[in-house]
Coordinates of C-alpha atoms in Angstrom, one line a residue:
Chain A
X1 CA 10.6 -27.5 -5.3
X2 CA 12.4 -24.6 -4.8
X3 CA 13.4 -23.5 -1.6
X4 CA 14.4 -20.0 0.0
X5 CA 17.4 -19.8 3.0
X6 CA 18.1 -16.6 4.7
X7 CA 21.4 -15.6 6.5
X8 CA 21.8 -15.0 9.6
X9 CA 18.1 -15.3 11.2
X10 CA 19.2 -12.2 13.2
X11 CA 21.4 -9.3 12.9
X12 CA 22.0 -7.3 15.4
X13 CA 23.1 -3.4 14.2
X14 CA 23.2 0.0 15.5
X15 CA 21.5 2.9 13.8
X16 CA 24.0 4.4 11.3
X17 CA 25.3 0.8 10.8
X18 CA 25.1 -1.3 6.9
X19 CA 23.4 -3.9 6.9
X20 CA 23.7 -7.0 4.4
X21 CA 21.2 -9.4 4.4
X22 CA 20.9 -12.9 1.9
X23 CA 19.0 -14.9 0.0
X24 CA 19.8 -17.9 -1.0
X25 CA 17.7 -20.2 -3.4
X26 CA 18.0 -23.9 -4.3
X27 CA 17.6 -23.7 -7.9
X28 CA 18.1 -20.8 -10.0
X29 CA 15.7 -17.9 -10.1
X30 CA 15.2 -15.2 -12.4
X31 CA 16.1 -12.0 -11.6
X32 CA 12.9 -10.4 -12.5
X33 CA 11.4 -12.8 -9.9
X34 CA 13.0 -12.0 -6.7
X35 CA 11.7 -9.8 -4.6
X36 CA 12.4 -8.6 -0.5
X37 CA 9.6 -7.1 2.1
X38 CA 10.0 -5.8 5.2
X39 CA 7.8 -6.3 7.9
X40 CA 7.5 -4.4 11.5
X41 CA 5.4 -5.6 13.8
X42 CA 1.2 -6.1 13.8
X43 CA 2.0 -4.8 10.5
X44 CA 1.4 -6.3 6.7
X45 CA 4.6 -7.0 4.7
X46 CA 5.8 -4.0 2.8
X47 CA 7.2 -4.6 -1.3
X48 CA 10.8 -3.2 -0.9
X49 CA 12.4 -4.5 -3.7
X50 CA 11.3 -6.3 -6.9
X51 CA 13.4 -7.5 -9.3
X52 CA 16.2 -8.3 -7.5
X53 CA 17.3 -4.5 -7.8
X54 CA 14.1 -2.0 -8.3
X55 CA 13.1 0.1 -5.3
X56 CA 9.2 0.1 -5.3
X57 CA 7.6 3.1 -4.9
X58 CA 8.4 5.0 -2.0
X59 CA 11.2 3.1 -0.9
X60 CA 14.1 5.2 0.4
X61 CA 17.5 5.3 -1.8
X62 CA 19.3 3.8 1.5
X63 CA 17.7 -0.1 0.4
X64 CA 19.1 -1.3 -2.6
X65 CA 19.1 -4.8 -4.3
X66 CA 21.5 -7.5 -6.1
X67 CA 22.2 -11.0 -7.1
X68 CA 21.3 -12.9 -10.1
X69 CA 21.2 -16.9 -10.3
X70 CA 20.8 -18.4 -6.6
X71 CA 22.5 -15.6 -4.5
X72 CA 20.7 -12.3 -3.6
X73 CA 21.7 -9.3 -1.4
X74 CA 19.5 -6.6 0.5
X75 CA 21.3 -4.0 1.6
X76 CA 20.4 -0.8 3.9
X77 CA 23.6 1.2 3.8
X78 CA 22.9 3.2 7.0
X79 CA 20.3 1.7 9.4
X80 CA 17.8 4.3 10.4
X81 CA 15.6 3.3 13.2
X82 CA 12.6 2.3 11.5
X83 CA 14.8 0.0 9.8
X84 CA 14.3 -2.4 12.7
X85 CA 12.1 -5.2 11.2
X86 CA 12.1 -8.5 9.7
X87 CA 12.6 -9.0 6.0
X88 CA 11.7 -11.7 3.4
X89 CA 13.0 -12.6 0.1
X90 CA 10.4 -13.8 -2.3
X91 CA 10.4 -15.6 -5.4
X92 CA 7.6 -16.0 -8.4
X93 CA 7.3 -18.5 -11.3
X94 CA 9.3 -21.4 -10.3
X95 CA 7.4 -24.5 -8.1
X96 CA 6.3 -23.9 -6.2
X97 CA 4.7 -20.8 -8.0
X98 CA 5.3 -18.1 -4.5
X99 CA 7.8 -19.2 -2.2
X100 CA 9.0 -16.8 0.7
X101 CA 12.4 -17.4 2.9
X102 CA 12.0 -17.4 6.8
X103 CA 13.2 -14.2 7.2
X104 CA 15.8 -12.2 8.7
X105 CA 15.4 -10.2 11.6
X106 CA 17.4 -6.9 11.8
X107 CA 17.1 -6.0 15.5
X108 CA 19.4 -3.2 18.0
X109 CA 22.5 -4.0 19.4
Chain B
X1 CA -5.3 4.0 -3.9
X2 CA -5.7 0.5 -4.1
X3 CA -6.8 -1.5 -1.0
X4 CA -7.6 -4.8 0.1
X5 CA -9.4 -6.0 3.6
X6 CA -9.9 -9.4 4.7
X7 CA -13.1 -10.4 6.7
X8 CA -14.1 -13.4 7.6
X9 CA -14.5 -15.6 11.7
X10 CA -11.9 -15.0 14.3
X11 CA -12.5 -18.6 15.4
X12 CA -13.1 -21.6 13.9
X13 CA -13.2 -25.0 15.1
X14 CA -11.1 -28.3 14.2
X15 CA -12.3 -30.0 11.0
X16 CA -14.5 -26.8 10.2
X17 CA -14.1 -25.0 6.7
X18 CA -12.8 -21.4 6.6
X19 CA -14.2 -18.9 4.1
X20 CA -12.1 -15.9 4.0
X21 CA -13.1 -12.2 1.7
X22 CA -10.8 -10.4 0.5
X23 CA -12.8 -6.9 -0.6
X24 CA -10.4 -4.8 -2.7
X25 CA -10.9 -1.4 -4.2
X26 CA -8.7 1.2 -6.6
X27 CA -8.2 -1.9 -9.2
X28 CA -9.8 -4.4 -11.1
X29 CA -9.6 -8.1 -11.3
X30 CA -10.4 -8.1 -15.0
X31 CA -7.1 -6.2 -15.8
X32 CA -4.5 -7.8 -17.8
X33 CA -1.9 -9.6 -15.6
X34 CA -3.2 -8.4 -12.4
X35 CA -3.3 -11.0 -9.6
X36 CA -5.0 -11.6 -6.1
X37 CA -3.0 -14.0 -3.7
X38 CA -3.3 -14.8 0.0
X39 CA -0.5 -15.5 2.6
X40 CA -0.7 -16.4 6.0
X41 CA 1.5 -16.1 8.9
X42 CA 1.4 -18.2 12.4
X43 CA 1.9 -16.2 14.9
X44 CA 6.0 -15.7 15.7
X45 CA 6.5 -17.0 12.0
X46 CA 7.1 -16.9 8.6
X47 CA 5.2 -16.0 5.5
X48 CA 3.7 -18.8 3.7
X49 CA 1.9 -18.4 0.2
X50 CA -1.6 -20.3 0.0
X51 CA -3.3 -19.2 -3.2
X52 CA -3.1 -16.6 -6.1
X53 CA -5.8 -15.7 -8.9
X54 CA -5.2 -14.2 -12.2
X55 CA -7.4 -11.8 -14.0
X56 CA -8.0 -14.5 -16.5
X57 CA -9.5 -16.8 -13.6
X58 CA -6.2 -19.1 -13.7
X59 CA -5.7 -20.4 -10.1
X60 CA -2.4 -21.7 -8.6
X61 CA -2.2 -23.2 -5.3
X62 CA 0.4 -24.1 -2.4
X63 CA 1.3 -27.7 -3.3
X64 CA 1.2 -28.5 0.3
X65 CA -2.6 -27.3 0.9
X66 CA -3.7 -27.5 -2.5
X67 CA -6.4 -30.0 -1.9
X68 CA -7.9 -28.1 1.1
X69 CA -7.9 -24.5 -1.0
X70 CA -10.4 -23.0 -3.4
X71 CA -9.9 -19.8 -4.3
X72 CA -12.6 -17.5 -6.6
X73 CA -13.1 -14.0 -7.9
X74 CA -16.4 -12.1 -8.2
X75 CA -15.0 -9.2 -10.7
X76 CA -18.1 -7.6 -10.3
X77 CA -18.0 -7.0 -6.3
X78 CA -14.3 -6.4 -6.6
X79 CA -13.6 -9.8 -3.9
X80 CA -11.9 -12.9 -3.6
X81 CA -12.9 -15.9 -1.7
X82 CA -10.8 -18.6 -0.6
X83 CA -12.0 -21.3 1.3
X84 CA -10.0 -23.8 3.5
X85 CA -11.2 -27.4 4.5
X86 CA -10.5 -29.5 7.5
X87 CA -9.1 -26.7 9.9
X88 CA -6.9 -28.2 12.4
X89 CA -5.2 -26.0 15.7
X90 CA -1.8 -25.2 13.2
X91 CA -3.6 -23.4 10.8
X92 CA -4.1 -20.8 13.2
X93 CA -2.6 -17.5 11.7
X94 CA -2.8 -14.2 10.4
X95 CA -4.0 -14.2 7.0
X96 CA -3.6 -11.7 4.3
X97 CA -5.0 -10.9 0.8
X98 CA -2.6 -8.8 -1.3
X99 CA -2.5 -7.5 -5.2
X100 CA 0.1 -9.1 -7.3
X101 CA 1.5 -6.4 -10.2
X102 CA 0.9 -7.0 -13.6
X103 CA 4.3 -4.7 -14.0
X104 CA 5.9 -5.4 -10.5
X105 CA 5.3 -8.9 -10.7
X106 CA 4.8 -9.1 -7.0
X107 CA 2.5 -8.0 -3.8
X108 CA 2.6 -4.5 -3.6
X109 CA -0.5 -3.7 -2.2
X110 CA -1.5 -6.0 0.8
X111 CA -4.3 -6.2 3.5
X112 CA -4.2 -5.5 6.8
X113 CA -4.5 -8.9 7.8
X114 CA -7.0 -11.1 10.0
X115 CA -6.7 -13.5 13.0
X116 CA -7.8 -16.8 12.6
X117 CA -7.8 -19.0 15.7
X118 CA -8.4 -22.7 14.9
X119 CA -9.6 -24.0 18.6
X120 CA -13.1 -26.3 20.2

């Protein structure tokens, strides 16, 4: 059964700031599989990135995705304040068929 | 557009079965590759998958809940049921429907989510 860990649980940023979040799986995944959300909240999860690297629609240029095998990367590369959310990696296909990581939340120093 | 709404009781009581709508619009469930799944989400936690159904009426299920879940489509009212047996107090949560991507390959479109206390 595969399994998703997220570093750190929290990271505490400024606006302006980068921000490097991971994704770590215990078996390998497939690129085309992995995919991060962010969520504010009372809100639904919102489809970021999908595999590993694609912005979905409507996704500012400032979130971009990486990692292949069993280590992933989401990366904001200057924090804006609606950036300030919790975000989960995702994977498809392997057993258990969805599996989503615990999250990391980006919060304001 | 495409959107999906849950409906469904805000309460339901210990050992009780939950039946849960998911009414969806701007797509269609008979579409090539084109999933349904629900997630649910304690409250202060994570996202954990529960069920996903496939245009073709292939069903996949959490491992972990698989023998409380059922999960159907009704193409031609555009909704998906799933039904959860033997409620206890930790299944309260929010629970969301969302559209899996015949292209994306993931949720890109998900509902806004409903409240399900488990509590006598």
């Amino acid at each position: 059964e595969i399994v998703l860990t997220q570093s750190p649980g929290t990271l505490s940023l400024s606006p302006g700031e980068r921000a490097t979040l991971s994704c770590r799986a215990s078996q390998s995944v497939s690129s085309s599989y992995l995919a991060w959300y962010q969520q504010k909240p009372g809100q639904a999860p919102r489809l970021l990135i999908y595999g590993a690297s694609s912005r979905a629609t409507g996704i500012p240029d400032r979130f971009s995705g990486s990692g292949s095998g069993t280590d992933f990367t989401l990366t904001i590369s200057r924090l804006e304040p609606e950036d300030f959310a919790v975000y989960y990696c995702q994977q498809y296909g392997s057993s258990p068929l969805v599996t989503f990581g615990p999250g990391t939340k980006v919060d304001i120093k | 557009q495409i959107t999906l709404k849950e409906s469904g009781p805000t309460l339901v009581k210990p050992t009780q079965t939950l039946t849960l709508t998911c009414t969806f619009s701007g797509f269609s469930l008979s579409t090539s590759g084109v999933g349904v799944g629900w997630i649910r989400q304690p409250p202060g936690k994570a996202l954990e998958w529960l069920a996903l159904i496939y245009w073709n009426d292939d069903k996949r299920y959490s491992p972990s809940l698989k023998s409380r879940l059922t999960i159907t489509k009704d193409t031609s009212k555009n909704q998906v049921v799933l039904t959860m047996t033997n409620m206890d107090p930790v299944d309260t949560a929010t629970y969301y429907c969302a559209h899996r991507s015949d292209r994306l390959l993931h949720f890109d479109y998900w509902g806004q989510g409903t409240l399900v206390t488990v509590s006598s």
